[in-house]
Short mmCIF file of C-alpha atoms and ligand atoms in Angstrom, two decimals:
data_model
loop_
_atom_site.label_atom_id
_atom_site.label_comp_id
_atom_site.label_asym_id
_atom_site.label_seq_id
_atom_site.Cartn_x
_atom_site.Cartn_y
_atom_site.Cartn_z
CA MET A 29 9.69 10.99 -14.63
CA THR A 30 7.51 11.40 -11.55
CA THR A 31 4.02 12.42 -12.52
CA ILE A 32 0.85 13.03 -10.62
CA ASP A 33 -0.15 9.42 -11.34
CA ASP A 34 2.61 8.27 -8.95
CA PHE A 35 0.80 9.88 -6.02
CA ASN A 36 -2.40 9.25 -4.14
CA PHE A 37 -3.70 12.51 -2.74
CA LYS A 38 -6.15 11.06 -0.22
CA GLN A 39 -6.24 13.49 2.72
CA LYS A 40 -3.36 15.39 1.15
CA LYS A 41 -3.15 18.98 0.09
CA ALA A 42 -1.63 19.45 -3.34
CA LEU A 43 0.09 22.79 -3.91
CA ILE A 44 -0.33 23.13 -7.67
CA ARG A 45 1.48 25.75 -9.78
CA VAL A 46 -0.91 26.38 -12.64
CA ASP A 47 -0.74 28.92 -15.45
CA PHE A 48 -3.89 31.01 -15.07
CA ASN A 49 -2.33 34.00 -16.76
CA VAL A 50 -5.49 34.41 -18.85
CA PRO A 51 -6.67 37.48 -20.75
CA LEU A 52 -9.50 39.57 -19.24
CA ASP A 53 -11.77 42.09 -20.97
CA GLY A 54 -12.66 45.54 -19.58
CA GLU A 55 -15.28 43.98 -17.29
CA PHE A 56 -12.85 41.34 -15.97
CA ASN A 57 -14.40 38.48 -17.91
CA VAL A 58 -12.00 35.75 -18.99
CA THR A 59 -11.80 35.94 -22.80
CA ASP A 60 -9.72 32.79 -23.37
CA THR A 61 -10.26 29.83 -21.05
CA ASN A 62 -7.74 27.44 -22.65
CA ARG A 63 -5.23 27.60 -19.82
CA ILE A 64 -7.86 26.93 -17.17
CA GLU A 65 -9.22 23.99 -19.13
CA ALA A 66 -5.68 22.68 -19.61
CA ALA A 67 -5.16 22.51 -15.82
CA LYS A 68 -8.45 20.75 -15.16
CA PRO A 69 -7.35 17.08 -15.41
CA THR A 70 -4.64 17.59 -12.79
CA ILE A 71 -7.01 19.30 -10.36
CA ILE A 72 -9.71 16.65 -10.88
CA LYS A 73 -7.22 13.82 -10.23
CA VAL A 74 -6.32 15.34 -6.84
CA LEU A 75 -9.99 15.79 -5.91
CA GLU A 76 -11.01 12.31 -7.06
CA ASP A 77 -8.24 10.81 -4.94
CA GLY A 78 -9.87 12.48 -1.93
CA GLY A 79 -7.41 15.33 -1.60
CA SER A 80 -7.68 19.08 -1.83
CA ALA A 81 -6.01 21.51 -4.22
CA VAL A 82 -4.27 24.79 -3.50
CA LEU A 83 -3.78 26.63 -6.79
CA MET A 84 -1.11 29.27 -7.30
CA SER A 85 -0.53 31.35 -10.41
CA HIS A 86 0.57 34.69 -11.69
CA MET A 87 -1.45 37.02 -13.87
CA GLY A 88 -0.07 39.91 -15.89
CA ARG A 89 2.91 41.92 -14.75
CA PRO A 90 1.99 43.72 -11.52
CA LYS A 91 5.72 44.12 -10.80
CA GLY A 92 5.59 43.42 -7.08
CA GLN A 93 2.64 45.70 -6.36
CA ARG A 94 -0.89 44.81 -5.34
CA ASN A 95 -3.03 45.72 -8.30
CA ALA A 96 -6.80 45.18 -8.10
CA ASP A 97 -7.05 44.87 -11.90
CA MET A 98 -4.75 41.85 -11.82
CA SER A 99 -6.33 40.09 -8.87
CA LEU A 100 -7.05 36.43 -9.47
CA LYS A 101 -10.40 36.90 -7.72
CA HIS A 102 -11.72 38.00 -11.12
CA ILE A 103 -11.32 34.49 -12.51
CA CYS A 104 -12.85 32.56 -9.57
CA ALA A 105 -16.29 32.21 -11.16
CA LYS A 106 -14.82 30.96 -14.45
CA VAL A 107 -12.48 28.49 -12.71
CA SER A 108 -15.41 27.20 -10.62
CA GLU A 109 -17.51 26.73 -13.74
CA ILE A 110 -14.77 24.86 -15.61
CA ILE A 111 -13.59 22.68 -12.72
CA GLY A 112 -17.16 22.02 -11.59
CA VAL A 113 -16.43 22.88 -7.95
CA GLN A 114 -17.13 26.18 -6.17
CA ILE A 115 -13.58 27.28 -5.52
CA LYS A 116 -12.44 29.38 -2.56
CA PHE A 117 -10.19 32.41 -2.81
CA VAL A 118 -7.76 34.03 -0.39
CA ASP A 119 -6.38 37.50 -1.11
CA ASP A 120 -2.77 36.63 -0.35
CA CYS A 121 -0.41 33.88 -1.50
CA ILE A 122 1.79 33.58 1.62
CA GLY A 123 1.51 34.33 5.34
CA PRO A 124 -1.07 33.69 8.08
CA LYS A 125 -4.17 34.44 5.98
CA ALA A 126 -3.16 31.99 3.26
CA GLU A 127 -2.05 29.38 5.83
CA GLU A 128 -5.38 29.66 7.65
CA ALA A 129 -7.33 29.24 4.43
CA VAL A 130 -5.28 26.14 3.60
CA ALA A 131 -5.79 24.71 7.12
CA GLU A 132 -9.56 25.06 6.71
CA LEU A 133 -9.56 23.32 3.34
CA LYS A 134 -11.45 20.01 3.33
CA GLU A 135 -11.26 17.00 1.04
CA GLY A 136 -12.60 17.79 -2.41
CA GLU A 137 -12.14 21.54 -1.99
CA VAL A 138 -10.10 23.93 -4.12
CA LEU A 139 -8.44 27.12 -2.94
CA LEU A 140 -7.03 29.76 -5.29
CA LEU A 141 -4.28 31.97 -3.91
CA GLU A 142 -3.84 35.62 -4.89
CA ASN A 143 -1.51 36.62 -7.74
CA LEU A 144 2.04 35.49 -6.93
CA ARG A 145 3.56 38.46 -8.73
CA PHE A 146 2.10 40.90 -6.19
CA TYR A 147 5.43 40.04 -4.54
CA ASN A 148 8.73 40.82 -6.26
CA GLU A 149 10.15 37.80 -4.47
CA GLU A 150 8.27 35.54 -6.88
CA THR A 151 10.15 36.52 -10.04
CA ALA A 152 13.37 37.04 -8.05
CA GLY A 153 13.24 33.36 -7.08
CA ASP A 154 13.51 34.32 -3.41
CA VAL A 155 14.16 31.29 -1.18
CA ASP A 156 12.36 32.66 1.93
CA PHE A 157 9.30 33.45 -0.14
CA ALA A 158 9.42 29.97 -1.68
CA GLU A 159 9.63 28.45 1.80
CA LYS A 160 6.52 30.39 2.80
CA LEU A 161 4.73 29.04 -0.27
CA SER A 162 5.85 25.52 0.64
CA LYS A 163 3.84 25.68 3.88
CA LEU A 164 0.65 25.64 1.80
CA GLY A 165 0.70 22.02 0.67
CA ASP A 166 1.92 18.47 1.35
CA VAL A 167 2.86 17.68 -2.26
CA TYR A 168 4.10 20.14 -4.88
CA VAL A 169 2.71 19.69 -8.38
CA ASN A 170 4.02 21.78 -11.27
CA ASP A 171 1.55 22.00 -14.12
CA ALA A 172 2.63 25.33 -15.62
CA PHE A 173 4.68 24.75 -18.76
CA GLY A 174 4.39 28.41 -19.81
CA THR A 175 6.63 29.46 -16.90
CA ALA A 176 8.82 26.34 -16.67
CA HIS A 177 11.74 28.24 -18.25
CA ARG A 178 11.77 30.70 -15.35
CA ALA A 179 13.59 30.01 -12.08
CA HIS A 180 10.85 31.77 -10.13
CA ALA A 181 9.93 30.96 -6.53
CA SER A 182 6.71 29.10 -7.38
CA THR A 183 7.97 27.37 -10.52
CA THR A 184 11.39 26.17 -9.41
CA ILE A 185 12.71 27.25 -6.00
CA VAL A 186 9.73 25.95 -4.02
CA ALA A 187 10.43 22.40 -5.23
CA GLN A 188 13.47 22.07 -2.96
CA PHE A 189 11.14 22.08 0.06
CA PHE A 190 9.34 18.97 -1.16
CA PRO A 191 11.97 16.21 -1.34
CA GLY A 192 10.29 13.10 -2.68
CA GLN A 193 6.95 14.89 -2.61
CA LYS A 194 6.88 16.65 -5.94
CA CYS A 195 5.74 15.77 -9.43
CA PHE A 196 4.63 16.98 -12.84
CA GLY A 197 0.94 17.58 -13.47
CA TYR A 198 -0.67 16.06 -16.55
CA LEU A 199 -0.21 19.13 -18.72
CA LEU A 200 3.48 19.56 -18.01
CA ALA A 201 4.08 15.82 -18.40
CA LYS A 202 2.36 15.93 -21.80
CA GLU A 203 4.54 18.86 -22.92
CA ILE A 204 7.72 17.06 -21.85
CA LYS A 205 6.72 13.84 -23.59
CA SER A 206 5.80 15.66 -26.81
CA ILE A 207 9.13 17.46 -26.96
CA GLU A 208 10.93 14.19 -26.21
CA LYS A 209 9.10 12.51 -29.06
CA VAL A 210 10.43 15.08 -31.49
CA MET A 211 13.92 15.45 -30.05
CA ARG A 212 14.75 11.89 -29.06
CA THR A 213 12.26 9.12 -29.54
CA GLY A 214 10.32 10.08 -32.65
CA GLU A 215 9.82 7.65 -35.50
CA LYS A 216 11.88 8.53 -38.59
CA PRO A 217 11.87 10.43 -40.88
CA VAL A 218 11.81 13.38 -38.50
CA LEU A 219 11.01 16.77 -40.01
CA ALA A 220 11.29 20.25 -38.53
CA ILE A 221 9.47 23.11 -40.24
CA LEU A 222 10.91 26.41 -39.15
CA GLY A 223 9.41 29.70 -40.26
CA GLY A 224 8.92 33.13 -38.81
CA ALA A 225 10.62 36.41 -39.42
CA LYS A 226 14.27 36.14 -38.47
CA VAL A 227 17.19 33.74 -38.57
CA SER A 228 18.63 35.43 -35.48
CA SER A 229 15.70 34.41 -33.27
CA LYS A 230 15.76 30.79 -34.50
CA ILE A 231 19.45 30.13 -34.89
CA THR A 232 19.96 28.23 -31.62
CA ILE A 233 16.97 26.05 -32.43
CA ILE A 234 18.24 25.31 -35.92
CA GLU A 235 21.69 24.37 -34.65
CA ASN A 236 20.30 22.13 -31.92
CA ILE A 237 17.76 20.50 -34.16
CA LEU A 238 20.20 19.53 -36.92
CA ASP A 239 21.30 16.61 -34.75
CA LYS A 240 17.75 15.33 -34.39
CA VAL A 241 16.06 15.64 -37.77
CA ASP A 242 16.28 14.09 -41.22
CA HIS A 243 14.59 16.98 -43.03
CA LEU A 244 14.45 20.69 -42.37
CA ILE A 245 11.97 22.98 -44.10
CA ILE A 246 12.87 26.64 -43.88
CA GLY A 247 10.08 29.09 -44.66
CA GLY A 248 8.82 32.56 -43.83
CA GLY A 249 10.96 35.66 -43.65
CA MET A 250 14.04 33.62 -42.72
CA THR A 251 14.17 32.30 -46.26
CA TYR A 252 15.63 35.44 -47.80
CA THR A 253 18.77 35.56 -45.69
CA PHE A 254 19.55 32.04 -46.96
CA ILE A 255 18.73 32.87 -50.57
CA LYS A 256 20.78 36.09 -50.61
CA ALA A 257 23.68 34.30 -48.92
CA GLN A 258 23.63 31.80 -51.79
CA GLY A 259 23.82 34.61 -54.33
CA GLY A 260 20.11 35.05 -55.11
CA THR A 261 18.37 38.36 -55.74
CA ILE A 262 15.69 39.01 -53.12
CA GLY A 263 14.50 42.55 -53.92
CA ASP A 264 13.14 44.28 -50.83
CA SER A 265 12.43 41.05 -48.92
CA ILE A 266 13.27 40.93 -45.22
CA CYS A 267 16.91 39.95 -44.73
CA GLU A 268 19.52 39.98 -42.00
CA ASP A 269 22.71 40.75 -43.92
CA ASP A 270 24.86 40.12 -40.85
CA LYS A 271 23.47 36.58 -40.60
CA MET A 272 24.34 35.48 -44.14
CA ASP A 273 27.56 33.74 -43.10
CA LEU A 274 25.61 31.97 -40.42
CA ALA A 275 23.03 30.87 -42.97
CA LEU A 276 25.76 29.35 -45.16
CA SER A 277 27.29 27.65 -42.16
CA ILE A 278 23.90 26.14 -41.25
CA LEU A 279 23.59 24.74 -44.77
CA GLU A 280 27.09 23.25 -44.52
CA GLN A 281 26.41 21.76 -41.09
CA ALA A 282 23.17 20.28 -42.41
CA LYS A 283 25.03 18.66 -45.30
CA ALA A 284 27.65 17.23 -42.97
CA LYS A 285 24.92 15.81 -40.75
CA ASN A 286 22.96 14.39 -43.65
CA VAL A 287 19.97 16.63 -43.05
CA GLN A 288 18.07 17.55 -46.19
CA VAL A 289 17.21 21.24 -46.21
CA HIS A 290 14.17 22.38 -48.19
CA LEU A 291 14.00 26.08 -48.99
CA PRO A 292 11.26 27.79 -51.02
CA VAL A 293 11.85 27.81 -54.78
CA ASP A 294 9.11 30.30 -55.64
CA VAL A 295 7.26 32.94 -53.66
CA ILE A 296 4.32 35.29 -53.69
CA ALA A 297 6.03 38.64 -54.00
CA ALA A 298 4.26 41.95 -53.33
CA ASN A 299 5.06 45.53 -54.26
CA ASP A 300 4.17 46.68 -50.74
CA PHE A 301 3.91 45.16 -47.23
CA SER A 302 0.14 45.33 -47.44
CA ASN A 303 -2.80 43.01 -47.92
CA ASP A 304 -3.91 45.01 -50.98
CA ALA A 305 -0.52 45.11 -52.65
CA GLU A 306 -0.04 43.93 -56.22
CA THR A 307 1.39 40.41 -56.23
CA GLN A 308 3.24 38.08 -58.56
CA ILE A 309 4.52 34.52 -58.33
CA ILE A 310 8.24 34.54 -58.92
CA ASP A 311 11.37 32.42 -58.39
CA VAL A 312 12.70 32.98 -54.90
CA ASP A 313 16.14 34.05 -56.18
CA LYS A 314 14.89 36.47 -58.84
CA ILE A 315 12.83 38.98 -56.90
CA PRO A 316 13.19 42.43 -58.47
CA SER A 317 13.81 45.61 -56.57
CA GLY A 318 10.57 47.15 -55.26
CA TRP A 319 9.13 43.68 -54.55
CA GLN A 320 9.28 41.53 -51.43
CA GLY A 321 8.51 37.87 -50.83
CA LEU A 322 5.65 37.51 -48.37
CA ASP A 323 4.46 33.92 -48.82
CA ALA A 324 5.50 30.59 -50.31
CA GLY A 325 4.63 29.98 -53.97
CA PRO A 326 2.80 26.97 -55.51
CA LYS A 327 5.91 24.97 -56.54
CA THR A 328 7.32 25.42 -53.05
CA LEU A 329 4.12 24.17 -51.47
CA GLU A 330 4.15 21.10 -53.72
CA ASN A 331 7.72 20.36 -52.55
CA PHE A 332 6.83 20.96 -48.90
CA LYS A 333 3.77 18.71 -49.23
CA LYS A 334 5.86 15.80 -50.44
CA VAL A 335 8.31 16.06 -47.56
CA ILE A 336 5.58 16.54 -44.94
CA LEU A 337 3.56 13.54 -46.15
CA GLU A 338 6.64 11.30 -46.05
CA SER A 339 7.49 12.27 -42.46
CA LYS A 340 6.56 10.32 -39.36
CA THR A 341 7.47 12.96 -36.77
CA ILE A 342 6.87 16.64 -37.45
CA LEU A 343 7.73 19.75 -35.51
CA TRP A 344 6.32 23.07 -36.68
CA ASN A 345 7.55 26.38 -35.39
CA GLY A 346 6.91 29.66 -37.14
CA PRO A 347 4.60 30.74 -39.97
CA ILE A 348 5.45 30.19 -43.65
CA GLY A 349 4.34 33.66 -44.72
CA VAL A 350 2.79 36.85 -43.38
CA PHE A 351 -0.30 34.89 -42.28
CA GLU A 352 -1.82 37.89 -40.53
CA MET A 353 -2.70 39.25 -43.99
CA GLU A 354 -5.21 37.15 -45.91
CA SER A 355 -3.33 37.59 -49.20
CA PHE A 356 -0.23 35.93 -47.72
CA ALA A 357 -1.80 33.28 -45.47
CA LYS A 358 -2.02 30.50 -48.04
CA GLY A 359 1.42 29.03 -47.38
CA THR A 360 0.79 28.75 -43.65
CA ILE A 361 -2.71 27.32 -44.16
CA SER A 362 -1.45 24.81 -46.72
CA VAL A 363 1.36 23.60 -44.48
CA GLY A 364 -1.23 23.21 -41.69
CA ASN A 365 -3.37 21.12 -44.06
CA PHE A 366 -0.42 18.93 -45.11
CA ILE A 367 0.45 18.33 -41.45
CA ASP A 368 -3.18 17.45 -40.80
CA GLU A 369 -3.01 14.88 -43.63
CA ALA A 370 0.28 13.45 -42.36
CA THR A 371 -1.14 13.23 -38.82
CA GLN A 372 -4.17 11.35 -40.12
CA LYS A 373 -1.76 8.91 -41.76
CA GLY A 374 -0.16 8.27 -38.37
CA ALA A 375 2.57 10.88 -38.01
CA PHE A 376 3.15 12.60 -34.68
CA SER A 377 2.92 16.38 -35.08
CA LEU A 378 3.87 19.02 -32.55
CA VAL A 379 3.26 22.72 -33.02
CA GLY A 380 4.89 25.10 -30.66
CA GLY A 381 6.50 28.37 -29.87
CA GLY A 382 5.20 31.87 -30.42
CA ASP A 383 3.38 32.78 -33.61
CA SER A 384 2.89 29.28 -34.95
CA VAL A 385 0.43 28.61 -32.13
CA ALA A 386 -1.44 31.83 -32.99
CA ALA A 387 -1.56 30.74 -36.63
CA VAL A 388 -2.74 27.23 -35.75
CA LYS A 389 -5.54 28.64 -33.60
CA GLN A 390 -6.51 31.29 -36.14
CA PHE A 391 -6.99 28.64 -38.82
CA GLY A 392 -8.50 25.98 -36.55
CA PHE A 393 -5.71 23.39 -36.75
CA GLN A 394 -5.43 22.78 -33.02
CA ASP A 395 -7.52 19.59 -33.15
CA LYS A 396 -5.82 18.32 -36.30
CA VAL A 397 -2.25 18.14 -35.06
CA SER A 398 -1.12 15.72 -32.36
CA TYR A 399 -0.19 18.39 -29.86
CA VAL A 400 -0.11 22.18 -29.59
CA SER A 401 2.30 23.38 -26.96
CA THR A 402 0.97 25.81 -24.34
CA GLY A 403 4.31 27.53 -23.77
CA GLY A 404 5.89 30.06 -26.09
CA GLY A 405 9.26 30.87 -24.52
CA ALA A 406 9.40 27.55 -22.65
CA MET A 407 8.89 25.66 -25.90
CA LEU A 408 11.53 27.65 -27.76
CA GLU A 409 14.06 27.08 -24.99
CA SER A 410 13.28 23.34 -24.98
CA LEU A 411 13.87 23.20 -28.73
CA GLU A 412 17.14 25.03 -28.20
CA GLY A 413 18.14 22.03 -26.09
CA LYS A 414 18.07 23.82 -22.74
CA THR A 415 16.93 22.06 -19.59
CA LEU A 416 14.19 24.19 -18.15
CA PRO A 417 14.70 25.07 -14.47
CA GLY A 418 11.10 24.24 -13.55
CA ILE A 419 11.49 20.77 -15.03
CA ALA A 420 14.95 20.18 -13.56
CA ALA A 421 13.64 21.10 -10.10
CA ILE A 422 11.16 18.20 -10.20
CA LEU A 423 13.59 15.74 -11.78
CA GLU A 424 16.11 16.37 -8.99
CA GLY A 425 13.77 14.35 -6.78
P1 AMP B 515 8.45 34.64 -35.41
O1 AMP B 515 7.92 35.37 -34.21
O2 AMP B 515 9.92 34.74 -35.59
O3 AMP B 515 7.91 33.21 -35.49
O4 AMP B 515 7.90 35.45 -36.66
C1 AMP B 515 6.55 35.48 -36.96
C2 AMP B 515 6.29 36.61 -37.93
O5 AMP B 515 7.01 36.39 -39.12
C3 AMP B 515 4.84 36.70 -38.32
O6 AMP B 515 4.30 37.85 -37.77
C4 AMP B 515 4.88 36.73 -39.84
O7 AMP B 515 4.05 37.73 -40.38
C5 AMP B 515 6.32 37.07 -40.13
N1 AMP B 515 6.73 36.64 -41.47
C6 AMP B 515 6.58 35.43 -42.03
N2 AMP B 515 7.02 35.44 -43.31
C7 AMP B 515 7.45 36.69 -43.58
C8 AMP B 515 8.00 37.32 -44.73
N3 AMP B 515 8.18 36.65 -45.85
N4 AMP B 515 8.31 38.62 -44.64
C9 AMP B 515 8.12 39.29 -43.49
N5 AMP B 515 7.61 38.74 -42.36
C10 AMP B 515 7.27 37.45 -42.41
#
C-alpha cells in the first residue's frame, strides 16, 4: 500500500483530496472541525518535506451550480487556524485561475480550491474534468475516506493521470488498516456487534462478516425480526416481516460457519415510542401487544459484556437501542463501556458506519475505542466486502 510516507514532497506540489464537507452555522462558522483536524497530519507532512499543498474538497450539495452559501472560502480562516499556516484560496477548482494560483504557490504554502461540486462533472466522474484537476499538482494524495466509495472525478478518476505518483494520505491509510484488522488480520476471537433499526440495511454486512468473525452480537431494532422469525412474540416492536426468512437463513449460515450469535434475551419494553413512556423489563420473546422493545435489558447486557470482554478484535456498527431517547440509551452506553474495558485490556476496537459514530460521539467514547471511522457510507460498503473505487484507483499504481 503506497502511503504518503513513501514520497518526499520537496519542491513538489501535492494535490490532496480532503473531506472538508463540514457543517456551517447561519454566520458561516464551522461548527464541527473534526474533518479539518483529521486532514492535518497529511498536510503538515507535505509542508515539512518542503512541498506545497493544493487542497480540493466538496461541501454540501450545490448540484453543479455556484452557490455562495457553499463556498469553501467560508472555512479558510478555520483551516488556517488548525493547520497553523495562512492558507490561500482561489474561487475555482479548474481552469486558468486555479492553474495560475497553483503556479504561484511556494514551498510551505497551502492553497484551497473552490467547491468541486460547483461542477456537475465532479460527481459524474467526468474524465476531462479530472484531467483539468490533474494539472494542479505533481503528486495525487487521497485523504478523503468519506467519499472513497464514490467514483467521482476528484476521488477516483483523477488518479489515472498520476501513474506512480499517487498515494493514500494518513487518514485514509488509517481507515484501510483498521478495516483490514477487523476483516483479515485481527487477533481472535473476533466479534462484530451489529445494531440499528433494520435487517434490510445490514444484511450484506452480516453475510460478508460471517466469514470473518467468531461471535456476532445482534442488537437494536433488528433483534425483533430474528425473534419473531424464531416464533417469539414481539408485540408492537419494529419488525420486517418480509425479512424473517432471511433472518433464519443468517442464523443457519452462522451455525454452519461456527459463528456464535448472541441475541438479546430481555428488553426494556415501552407502551409508546416516547422517552416518557411507561416501561417494563421483559423477555424478548414475550412482549405483549401494545408494547415495543426499545433497548436491551439487564440480562442481555450481562451476556453481551461477557462476550465483549473475551474478544480481542471488536467491530461495532449500529446502536443497541433507541439511544436518542435517554430512557433507552442505557444499552448503547453500556456496550460502549464494555468495549472501552476490552480496549483497555488490549483489544482492537473499531466503530464505524452511520449512527454508531453519532452515538459514540454523543456519549464521549471516541477516545476510548481504538478507532472511530470518519466515513459512514464508505465504511458500510467496506464492511460489505466491496472494494471502494477511490481506494482501488490508488492501488492500481
Ligand atoms: P441504523 O441507521 O440502521 O444504524 O439505525 C439506527 C437507528 O436505529 C437509531 O436511530 C435507533 O434509534 C434505532 N433503533 C435502535 N433500536 C431500536 C428499536 N429497538 N426500535 C426502534 N428503533 C431502534
